[in-house]
């Protein structure tokens, strides 16, 4: 495998960029793009990049595989360490997770997060403290750090993706490091996600979506704005480490496996488990790597107890654990005192899993959407569906439930991962070729799309012939990311009842609403920067968008769109009549108001589609 550049902590990257002269900073973006394409040589754990005849950058990561100190990155040129080669190579390195550099002994800790299912720690509006408690609020140092981080984020927003090069990114990384020193761990994590999203967008990678970067930037600005305003909500601060607590004895049963693919370079698997009383847990194997790592991890040994069980068997089996350790998110640890004995698994039709399919989808989704904005997609949902047909890369289905209306909404099923190394796309093609088939599904709702689920596993629906026929060793389930459905797993064509054919793509209330105008403006601000948002104001197009929004019943949205374009075009002059620098903080606040209002409106529309 070709050696890759190691992750680097934010302060190391920021220090290297800050050491450059103004002349070299102008050349940094071009150098980053050039040096990122150079081959990386490896010898005894040391990586090197040949940047020229007299310039070779040598990287010596620590035991964690991360560059955590400036002395671990050196260049052989005469200008080192204040040289363009070193700053460019470090800027091309992936941004390390905060926990990767921690070295705190005595406590078991979760691996670095890798764009896995959302956790309650990542929401900007997570659990509110009781109103009767007198909360101390952030300290002066935290307010100052939040103010600096907000200013750096506002500068990135005003610049837009094309102009948010290595220098603005380094300033954001420096501000994120300052926030970490002040104990603002949630704000730091959001800032690192923004830097990764900007880098991916500038590199034109296929995986990340602009909507994801917009959401991360919205959370960063909202969190730092509230902290800078001395908001006492402790959820805004976050936690630095997710240490495990003692869990005693546990009996858990496998539910399904979920591949993990991260835009930050991590890959692996998460196996979901449930106890007899309905509590959910998981076991993860996530490490640096790509799709090949995610595929191989599906059959890798489970790091619990003796390691005699792999993830494929655990997803259909069980464990009797003594001395269990549990993270706040329900992740099971693998410390020295943990002992695990394999057990026989349970089918989806019995035990605690049977209750997962006992409620109509509309009730389950309503409960999910009542959570904090960043949480609803995290919990697994179970339902019985009948496949109606294919729709693009996904499927259309209707719910099968005694309490569900027969003419209920069409539910979109989308692959959790579309990478060809995983089996999602191939399995979706098999199901799409058999309209009328009944399947039992466990997956996640997509809170950003109208009536959309992302299935992780499927199984047969009880008491019908028009469903999957799986061998006994499959224990009535197929993990869509790892197992492949074949012809023998399906009923004969005459067993499938005809379904009403689709005359065209079904309407999408979210996409067809006038909100697309506001969404386009909010995303344009991130993609093109302040200048791109100001163009509609100069061309007179902003008034047309505002009129369309107001006609559709979105009066407040129309006012926010007008305010955003007007603020983007605002140009002030100093006492001598010269054009002054635009107020990035004020512009960011107007954009944040529009983005938060848009997110709330879209959330309400998504709820209505169910």
mmCIF file of C-alpha atoms in Angstrom, residues 572-581:
data_model
loop_
_atom_site.group_PDB
_atom_site.id
_atom_site.type_symbol
_atom_site.label_atom_id
_atom_site.label_comp_id
_atom_site.label_asym_id
_atom_site.label_seq_id
_atom_site.Cartn_x
_atom_site.Cartn_y
_atom_site.Cartn_z
ATOM 1 C CA UNK A 572 -18.247 51.238 4.195
ATOM 2 C CA UNK A 573 -15.648 53.983 3.905
ATOM 3 C CA UNK A 574 -13.284 55.482 6.411
ATOM 4 C CA UNK A 575 -12.995 59.208 7.246
ATOM 5 C CA UNK A 576 -10.838 59.739 4.168
ATOM 6 C CA UNK A 577 -13.410 58.190 1.841
ATOM 7 C CA UNK A 578 -11.450 55.023 1.263
ATOM 8 C CA UNK A 579 -13.196 51.628 1.184
ATOM 9 C CA UNK A 580 -12.844 49.976 4.580
ATOM 10 C CA UNK A 581 -12.616 46.274 5.327
#
